[in-house]
Coordinates of C-alpha atoms in Angstrom, one line a residue:
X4 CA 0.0 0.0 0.0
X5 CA 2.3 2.4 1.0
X6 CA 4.7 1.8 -2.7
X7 CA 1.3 2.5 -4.4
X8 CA 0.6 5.7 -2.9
X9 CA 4.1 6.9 -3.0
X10 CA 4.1 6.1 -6.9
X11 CA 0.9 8.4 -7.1
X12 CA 2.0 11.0 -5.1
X13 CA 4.4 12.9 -7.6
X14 CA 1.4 13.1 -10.5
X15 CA -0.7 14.7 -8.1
X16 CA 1.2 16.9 -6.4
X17 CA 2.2 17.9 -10.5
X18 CA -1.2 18.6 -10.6
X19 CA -2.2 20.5 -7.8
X20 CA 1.2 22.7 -8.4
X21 CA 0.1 23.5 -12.5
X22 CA -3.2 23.9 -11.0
X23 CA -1.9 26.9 -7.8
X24 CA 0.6 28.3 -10.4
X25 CA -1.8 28.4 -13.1
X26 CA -4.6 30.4 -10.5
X27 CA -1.8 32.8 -9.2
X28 CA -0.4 33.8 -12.4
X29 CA -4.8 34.3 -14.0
X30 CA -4.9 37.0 -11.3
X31 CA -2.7 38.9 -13.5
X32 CA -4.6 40.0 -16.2
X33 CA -5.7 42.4 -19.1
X34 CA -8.5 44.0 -19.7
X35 CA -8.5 45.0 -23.4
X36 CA -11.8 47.3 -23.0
X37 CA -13.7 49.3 -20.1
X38 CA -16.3 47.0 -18.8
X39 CA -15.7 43.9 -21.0
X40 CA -16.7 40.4 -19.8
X41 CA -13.3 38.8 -21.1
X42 CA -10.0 39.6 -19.4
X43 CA -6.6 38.1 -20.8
X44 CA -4.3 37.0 -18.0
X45 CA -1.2 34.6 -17.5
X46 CA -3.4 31.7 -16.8
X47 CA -3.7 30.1 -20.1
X48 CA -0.2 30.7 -21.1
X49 CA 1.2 29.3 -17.5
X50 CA -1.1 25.9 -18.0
X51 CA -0.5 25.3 -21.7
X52 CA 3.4 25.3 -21.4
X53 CA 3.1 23.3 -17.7
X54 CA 1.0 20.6 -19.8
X55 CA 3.4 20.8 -22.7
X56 CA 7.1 20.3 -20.3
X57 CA 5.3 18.0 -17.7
X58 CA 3.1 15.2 -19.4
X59 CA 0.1 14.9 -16.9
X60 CA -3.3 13.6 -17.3
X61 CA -4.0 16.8 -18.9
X62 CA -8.3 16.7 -18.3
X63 CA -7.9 15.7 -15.1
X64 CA -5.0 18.7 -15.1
X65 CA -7.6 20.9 -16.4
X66 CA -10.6 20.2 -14.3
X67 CA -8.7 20.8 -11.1
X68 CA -7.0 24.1 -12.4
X69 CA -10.7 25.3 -13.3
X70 CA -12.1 24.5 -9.7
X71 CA -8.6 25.7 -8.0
X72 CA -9.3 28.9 -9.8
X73 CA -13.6 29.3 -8.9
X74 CA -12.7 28.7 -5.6
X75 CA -9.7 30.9 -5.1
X76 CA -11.4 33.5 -6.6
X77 CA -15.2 32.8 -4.6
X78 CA -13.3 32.7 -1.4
X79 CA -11.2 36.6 -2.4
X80 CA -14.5 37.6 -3.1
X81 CA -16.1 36.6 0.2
X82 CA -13.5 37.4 2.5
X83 CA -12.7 41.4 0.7
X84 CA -15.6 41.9 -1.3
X85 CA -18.3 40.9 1.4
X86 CA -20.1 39.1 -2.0
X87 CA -22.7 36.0 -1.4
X88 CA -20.6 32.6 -2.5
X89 CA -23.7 31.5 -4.8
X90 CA -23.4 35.0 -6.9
X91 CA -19.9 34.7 -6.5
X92 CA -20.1 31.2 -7.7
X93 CA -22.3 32.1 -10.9
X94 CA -19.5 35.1 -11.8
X95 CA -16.6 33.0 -11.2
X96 CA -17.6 29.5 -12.9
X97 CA -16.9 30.4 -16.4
X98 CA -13.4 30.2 -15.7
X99 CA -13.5 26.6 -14.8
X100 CA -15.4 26.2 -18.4
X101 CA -12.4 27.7 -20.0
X102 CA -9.9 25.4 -18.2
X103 CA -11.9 22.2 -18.2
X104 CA -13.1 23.0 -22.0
X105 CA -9.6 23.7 -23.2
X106 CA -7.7 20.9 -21.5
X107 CA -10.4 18.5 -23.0
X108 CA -9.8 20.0 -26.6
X109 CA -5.8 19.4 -25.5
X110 CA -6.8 15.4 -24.4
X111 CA -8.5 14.9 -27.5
X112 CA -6.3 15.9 -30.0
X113 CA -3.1 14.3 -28.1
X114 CA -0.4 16.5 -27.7
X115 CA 2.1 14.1 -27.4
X116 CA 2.0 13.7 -31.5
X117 CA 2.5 17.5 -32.2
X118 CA 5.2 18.8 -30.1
X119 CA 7.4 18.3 -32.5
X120 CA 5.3 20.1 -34.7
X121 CA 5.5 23.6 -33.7
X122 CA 3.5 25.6 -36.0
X123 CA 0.0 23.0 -36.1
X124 CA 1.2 23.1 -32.1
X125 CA 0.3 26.0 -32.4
X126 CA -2.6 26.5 -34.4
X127 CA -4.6 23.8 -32.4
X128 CA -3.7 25.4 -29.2
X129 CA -4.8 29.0 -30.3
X130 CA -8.1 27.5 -32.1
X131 CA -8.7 25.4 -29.0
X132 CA -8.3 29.0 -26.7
X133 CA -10.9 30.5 -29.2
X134 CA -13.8 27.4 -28.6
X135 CA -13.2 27.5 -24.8
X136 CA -13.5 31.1 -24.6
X137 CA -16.4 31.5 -26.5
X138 CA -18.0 28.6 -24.1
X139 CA -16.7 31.0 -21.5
X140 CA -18.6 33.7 -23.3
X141 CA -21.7 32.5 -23.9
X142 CA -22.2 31.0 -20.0
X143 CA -21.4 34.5 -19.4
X144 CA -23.8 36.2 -21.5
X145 CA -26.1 34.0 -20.5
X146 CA -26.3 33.8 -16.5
X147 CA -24.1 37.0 -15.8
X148 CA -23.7 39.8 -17.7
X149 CA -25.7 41.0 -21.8
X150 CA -22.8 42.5 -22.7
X151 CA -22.5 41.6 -26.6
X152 CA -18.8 41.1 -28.0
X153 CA -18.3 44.2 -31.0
X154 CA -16.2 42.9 -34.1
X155 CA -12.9 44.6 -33.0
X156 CA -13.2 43.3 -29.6
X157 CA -13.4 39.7 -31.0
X158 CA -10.7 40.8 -33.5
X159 CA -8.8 41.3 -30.3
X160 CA -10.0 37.9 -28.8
X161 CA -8.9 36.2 -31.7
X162 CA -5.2 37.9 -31.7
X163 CA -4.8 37.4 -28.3
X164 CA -5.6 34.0 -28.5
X165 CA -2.7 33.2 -31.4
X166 CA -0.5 35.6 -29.6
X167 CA -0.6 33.6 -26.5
X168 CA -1.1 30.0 -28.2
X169 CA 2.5 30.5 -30.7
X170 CA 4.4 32.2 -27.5
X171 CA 4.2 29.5 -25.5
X172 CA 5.2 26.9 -28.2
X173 CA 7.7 29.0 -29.1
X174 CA 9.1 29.3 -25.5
X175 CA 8.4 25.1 -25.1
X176 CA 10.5 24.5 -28.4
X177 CA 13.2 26.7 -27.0
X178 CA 13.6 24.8 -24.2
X179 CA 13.1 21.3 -25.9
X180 CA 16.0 22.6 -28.7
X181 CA 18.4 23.3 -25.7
X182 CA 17.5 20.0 -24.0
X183 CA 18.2 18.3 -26.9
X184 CA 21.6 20.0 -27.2
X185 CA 22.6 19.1 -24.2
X186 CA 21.8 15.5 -24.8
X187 CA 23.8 15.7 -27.8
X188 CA 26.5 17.1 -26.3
X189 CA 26.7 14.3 -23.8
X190 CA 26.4 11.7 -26.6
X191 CA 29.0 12.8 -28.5
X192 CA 31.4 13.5 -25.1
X193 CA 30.6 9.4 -24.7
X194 CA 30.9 8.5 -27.6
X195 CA 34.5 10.6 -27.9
X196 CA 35.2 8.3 -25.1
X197 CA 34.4 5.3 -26.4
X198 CA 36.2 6.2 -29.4
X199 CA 39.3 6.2 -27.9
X200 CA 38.8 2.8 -26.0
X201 CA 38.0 1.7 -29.4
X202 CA 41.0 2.9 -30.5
X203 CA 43.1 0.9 -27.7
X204 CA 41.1 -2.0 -28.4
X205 CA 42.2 -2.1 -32.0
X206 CA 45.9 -2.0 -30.9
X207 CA 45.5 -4.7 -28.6
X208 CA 44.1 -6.7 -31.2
X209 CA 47.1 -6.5 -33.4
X210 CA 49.1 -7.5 -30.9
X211 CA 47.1 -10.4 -29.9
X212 CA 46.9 -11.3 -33.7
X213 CA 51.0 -11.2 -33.3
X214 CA 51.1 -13.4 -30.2
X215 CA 49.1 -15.6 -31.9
X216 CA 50.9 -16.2 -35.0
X217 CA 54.1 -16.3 -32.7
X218 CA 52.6 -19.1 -30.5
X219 CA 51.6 -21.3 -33.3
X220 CA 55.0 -20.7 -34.7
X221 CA 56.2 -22.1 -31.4
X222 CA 54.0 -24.8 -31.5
X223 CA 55.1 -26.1 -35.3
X224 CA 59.0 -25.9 -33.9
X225 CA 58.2 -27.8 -30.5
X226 CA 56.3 -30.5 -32.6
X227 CA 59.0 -32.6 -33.6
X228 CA 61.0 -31.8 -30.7
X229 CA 58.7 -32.2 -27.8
X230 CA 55.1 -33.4 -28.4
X231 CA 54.2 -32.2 -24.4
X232 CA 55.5 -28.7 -24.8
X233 CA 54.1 -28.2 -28.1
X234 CA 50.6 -29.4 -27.0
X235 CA 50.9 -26.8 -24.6
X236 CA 51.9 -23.9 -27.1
X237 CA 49.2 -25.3 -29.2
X238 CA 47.0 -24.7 -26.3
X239 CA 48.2 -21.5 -25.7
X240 CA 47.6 -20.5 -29.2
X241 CA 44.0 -21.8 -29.1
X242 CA 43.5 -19.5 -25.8
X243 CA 44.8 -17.0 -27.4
X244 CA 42.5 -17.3 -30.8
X245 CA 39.5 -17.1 -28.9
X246 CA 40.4 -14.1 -26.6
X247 CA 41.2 -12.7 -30.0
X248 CA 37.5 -13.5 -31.1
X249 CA 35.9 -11.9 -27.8
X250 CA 38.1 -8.6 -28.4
X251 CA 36.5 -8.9 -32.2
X252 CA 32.8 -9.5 -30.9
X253 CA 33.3 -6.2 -28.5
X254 CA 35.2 -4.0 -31.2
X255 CA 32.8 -4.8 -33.8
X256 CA 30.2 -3.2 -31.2
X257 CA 32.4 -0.2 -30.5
X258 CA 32.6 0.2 -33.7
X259 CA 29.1 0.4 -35.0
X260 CA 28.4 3.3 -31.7
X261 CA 31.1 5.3 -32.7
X262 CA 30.3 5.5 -36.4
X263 CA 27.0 5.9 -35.8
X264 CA 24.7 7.9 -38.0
X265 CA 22.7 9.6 -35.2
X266 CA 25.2 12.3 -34.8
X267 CA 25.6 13.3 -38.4
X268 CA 23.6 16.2 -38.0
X269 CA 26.3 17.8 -35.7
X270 CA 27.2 21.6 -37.0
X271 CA 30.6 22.7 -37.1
X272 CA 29.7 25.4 -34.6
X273 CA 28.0 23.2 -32.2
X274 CA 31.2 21.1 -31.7
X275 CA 33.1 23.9 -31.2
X276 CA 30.6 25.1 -28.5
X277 CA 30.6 21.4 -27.1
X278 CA 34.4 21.0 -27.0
X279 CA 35.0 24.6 -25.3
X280 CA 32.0 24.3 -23.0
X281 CA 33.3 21.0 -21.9
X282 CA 36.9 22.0 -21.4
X283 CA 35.5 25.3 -19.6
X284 CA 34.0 22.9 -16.9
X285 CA 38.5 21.3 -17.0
X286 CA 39.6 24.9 -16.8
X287 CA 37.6 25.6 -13.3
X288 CA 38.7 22.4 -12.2
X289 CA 42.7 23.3 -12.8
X290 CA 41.4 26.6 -11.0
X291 CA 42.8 28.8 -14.1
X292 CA 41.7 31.1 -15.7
X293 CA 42.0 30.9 -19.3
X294 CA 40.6 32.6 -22.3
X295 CA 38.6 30.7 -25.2
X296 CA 38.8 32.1 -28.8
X297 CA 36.6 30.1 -31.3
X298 CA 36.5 31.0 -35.3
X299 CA 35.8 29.2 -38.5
X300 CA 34.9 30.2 -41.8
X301 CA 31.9 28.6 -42.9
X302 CA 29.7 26.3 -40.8
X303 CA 29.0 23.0 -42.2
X304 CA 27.3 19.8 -41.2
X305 CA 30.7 17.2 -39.9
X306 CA 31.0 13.7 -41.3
X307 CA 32.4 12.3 -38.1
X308 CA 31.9 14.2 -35.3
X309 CA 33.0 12.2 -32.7
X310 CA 36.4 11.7 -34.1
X311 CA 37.2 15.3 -34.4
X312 CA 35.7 16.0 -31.2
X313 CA 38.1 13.3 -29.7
X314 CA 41.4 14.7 -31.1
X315 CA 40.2 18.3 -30.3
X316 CA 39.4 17.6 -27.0
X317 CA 42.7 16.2 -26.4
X318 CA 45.0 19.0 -28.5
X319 CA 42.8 21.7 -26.1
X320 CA 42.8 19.7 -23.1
X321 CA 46.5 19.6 -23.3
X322 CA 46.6 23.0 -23.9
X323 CA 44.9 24.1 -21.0
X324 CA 47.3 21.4 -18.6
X325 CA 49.9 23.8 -20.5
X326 CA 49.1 26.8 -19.4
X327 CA 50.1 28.3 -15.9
X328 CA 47.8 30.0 -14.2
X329 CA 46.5 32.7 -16.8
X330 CA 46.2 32.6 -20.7
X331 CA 44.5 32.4 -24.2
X332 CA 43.3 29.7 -26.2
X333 CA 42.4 29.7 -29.9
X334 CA 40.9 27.5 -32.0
X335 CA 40.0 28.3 -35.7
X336 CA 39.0 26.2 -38.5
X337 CA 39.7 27.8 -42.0
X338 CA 38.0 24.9 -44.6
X339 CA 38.6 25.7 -48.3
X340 CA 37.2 23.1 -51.5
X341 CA 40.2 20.8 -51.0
X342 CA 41.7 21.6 -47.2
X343 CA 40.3 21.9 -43.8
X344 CA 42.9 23.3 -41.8
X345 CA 42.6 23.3 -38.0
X346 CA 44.6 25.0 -35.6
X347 CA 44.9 24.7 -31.6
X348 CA 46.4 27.6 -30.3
X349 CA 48.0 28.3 -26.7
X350 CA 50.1 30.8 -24.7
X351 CA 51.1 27.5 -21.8
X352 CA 54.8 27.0 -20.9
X353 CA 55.8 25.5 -24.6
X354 CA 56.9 22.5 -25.7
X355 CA 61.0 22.3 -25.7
X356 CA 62.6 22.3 -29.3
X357 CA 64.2 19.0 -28.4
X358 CA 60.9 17.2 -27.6
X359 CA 59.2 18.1 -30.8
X360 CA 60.0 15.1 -33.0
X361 CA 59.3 12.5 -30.8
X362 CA 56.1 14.0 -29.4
X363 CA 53.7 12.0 -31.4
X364 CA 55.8 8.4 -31.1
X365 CA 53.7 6.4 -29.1
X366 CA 53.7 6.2 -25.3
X367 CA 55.4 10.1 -24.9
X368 CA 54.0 11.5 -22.0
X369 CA 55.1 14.7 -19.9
X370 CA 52.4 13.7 -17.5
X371 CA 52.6 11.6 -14.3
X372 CA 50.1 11.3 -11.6
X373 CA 51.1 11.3 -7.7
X374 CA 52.0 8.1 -7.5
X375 CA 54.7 8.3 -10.7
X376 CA 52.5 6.4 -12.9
X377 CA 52.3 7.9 -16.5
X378 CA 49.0 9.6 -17.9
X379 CA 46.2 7.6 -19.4
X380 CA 45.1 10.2 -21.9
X381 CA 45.0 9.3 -25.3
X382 CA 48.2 11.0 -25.8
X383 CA 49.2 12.6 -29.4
X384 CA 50.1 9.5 -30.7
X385 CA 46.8 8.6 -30.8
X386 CA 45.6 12.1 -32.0
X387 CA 47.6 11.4 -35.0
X388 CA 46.2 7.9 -35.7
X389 CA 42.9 9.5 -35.7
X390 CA 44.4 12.3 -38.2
X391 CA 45.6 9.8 -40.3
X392 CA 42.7 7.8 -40.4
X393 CA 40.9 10.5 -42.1
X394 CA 44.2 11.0 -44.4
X395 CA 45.5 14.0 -42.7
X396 CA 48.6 15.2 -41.3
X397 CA 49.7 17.2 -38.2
X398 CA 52.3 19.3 -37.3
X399 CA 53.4 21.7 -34.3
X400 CA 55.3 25.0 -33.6
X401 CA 56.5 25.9 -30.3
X402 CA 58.1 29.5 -29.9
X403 CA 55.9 32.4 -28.1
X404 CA 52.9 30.2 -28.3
X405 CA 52.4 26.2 -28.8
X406 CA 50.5 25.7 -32.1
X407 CA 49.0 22.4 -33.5
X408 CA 48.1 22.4 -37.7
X409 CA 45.9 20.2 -38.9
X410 CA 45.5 19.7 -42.3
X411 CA 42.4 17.3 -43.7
X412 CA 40.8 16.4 -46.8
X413 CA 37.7 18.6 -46.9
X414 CA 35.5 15.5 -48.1
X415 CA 37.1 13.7 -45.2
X416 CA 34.8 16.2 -42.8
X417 CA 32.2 17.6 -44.8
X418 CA 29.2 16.1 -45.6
X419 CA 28.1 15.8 -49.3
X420 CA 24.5 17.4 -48.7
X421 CA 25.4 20.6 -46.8

């Protein structure tokens, strides 16, 4: 009993808080006209976008909003307006139509389908505003006021109700696009990640495939020698063939997430903005304070993302380890019909003139932890294997400032139909 009511508690406490925001923010209104029966207020505009970010039953949503709101307002009316509750009632109760009417027209047409359809989004919500207010209208007409509606005020009604209606969807897709950018921006940071391990993966494959040949090798010498020891190389070799197999099964996996076509839709620009927000977050934690300057000549949809975001992440990440305590970064992409050539730019400590042609061998590192043991980064060798992957080439500078080039086949990184 008590797992059931805690998994219906969060829905209805949803509820009841859409429903008290939704009556706080209707007290603010406008009254378009002296004496007009229809006010426009924060209400509808506060419900529609709570219903939109927070799936809820939205009729049952709607019919508690629309009581919330008669009774808030009844009991403001008896307690400072010294009004009876059943007149109060009468004046008050087309505003639970409205609610309950809309949030029905909402249920039926299932919003769920259309929010990723902005503009009908939008032109269901604002025809749905129009029916409910008119039922709003004509209860009021009817049992409270004979005031009759003139063509520009329902001109006005009509505008208001688009107005309102396209704001709020314009304010949910906002919110949805920046959601969704976030999301990328993690996908692509784990899928940089697992890039990498894919990449060590790979290595250790060839050097099982080595160990293996070598074994049987072993095992064809030891065979006329010593039929016990060779059975046992030959065993070796078979242990080894099917680790082999397991590392194949798991990079064939890798391999198929960090090509994926899900992320093809990454812009230039939002890369950039992922790498230097991410390495922002590495600054802070180095407690430096260091200056980020992006550029690029055209923006362009990338081919693979997630390998350029891996060697970028590691040429700036680097450069920020480089730096002491205060500096500039620059990154800047200058893409031509045959080139893309990439720079990563820092004012850090330098890299000595000795150093620089043995940088890129494998296992170079500058970097040790506390305990001696040497970085696990992916290190520029590893930068360049990407680099060469995609047939392109590398080279540093290191006199006032450390600069990487990279040069790449421009149909190596852009996309045929940008």
């Amino acid at each position: 009993m008590d797992v059931k009511n805690n998994i219906n508690f969060s829905p209805i406490l949803t509820i009841i808080l859409i429903a008290l925001v939704t009556t706080i923010g209707s007290e603010i209104k406008l009254v378009p006209f002296e004496d007009a029966p229809f006010r426009f207020g924060l209400g509808t505009i506060i419900f529609l976008l709570a219903v939109l970010i927070k799936p809820v039953p939205i009729l049952k949503t709607g019919i508690i909003t629309g009581v919330t709101i008669v009774l808030w307002r009844v009991s403001l009316d008896y307690l400072f307006m010294n009004e009876e509750l059943l007149t109060s009632f009468v004046e008050r109760f087309p505003a639970a139509l409205f609610y309950i009417s809309f949030a029905f027209c909402l249920h039926k047409l299932n919003i769920e389908l259309y929010k990723t359809k902005p503009l009908a989004l939008g032109l269901f919500a604002a025809i749905f505003e129009i029916i409910s207010n008119m039922i709003e209208e004509a209860f009021t007409l009817l049992f409270v006021t004979k005031h009759t509606i003139h063509t520009e005020e329902f001109i006005l009604f009509i505008t208001i109700a688009f107005i309102r209606s396209f704001s709020v969807v314009g304010i949910y897709s906002t919110i949805t696009i920046a959601e969704q950018k976030k999301q990328v921006q993690q996908l692509l940071s784990i899928g940089s990640n697992l890039y990498v391990e894919t990449m060590y993966l790979k290595k250790s494959m060839d050097h099982i495939e080595q160990i293996t040949a070598s074994s049987f090798e072993l095992y064809k010498q030891l065979k006329p020698l010593d039929s016990n020891l060779s059975t046992q190389a030959l065993m070796i070799s078979q242990e080894i063939h099917e680790v082999k197999k397991d590392s194949q099964r798991i990079y064939s996996s890798l391999s198929k997430i960090t090509t994926t076509k899900s992320l093809d839709s990454t812009l230039l620009s939002n890369l950039l903005h992922y790498i230097t927000a991410g390495n922002k977050t590495y600054t802070e934690y180095h407690k430096k304070d260091i200056h980020f300057n992006v550029s690029y000549n055209k923006n362009f949809y990338i081919e693979e993302p997630i390998a350029l975001l891996a060697l970028l992440n590691n040429l700036v990440a680097n450069a920020i380890e480089a730096i002491i305590d205060k500096g500039t970064i620059n990154i800047a992409v200058n893409i031509t019909k045959n080139k893309t050539v990439i720079t990563v730019e820092d004012t850090g400590i330098g890299i000595p003139k000795t150093m620089l042609p043995i940088i890129f061998d494998a296992g170079f590192t500058t970097k040790f932890n506390n305990d001696g043991n040497a970085s696990t980064g992916i290190g520029l060798s590893h930068v360049q294997s990407i680099i060469e992957r995609l047939e392109g080439e590398i080279a540093v500078t290191s006199d006032e400032t450390t600069k990487f080039t990279i040069v790449i086949p421009t149909h190596k990184l852009y996309r045929g139909d940008n």
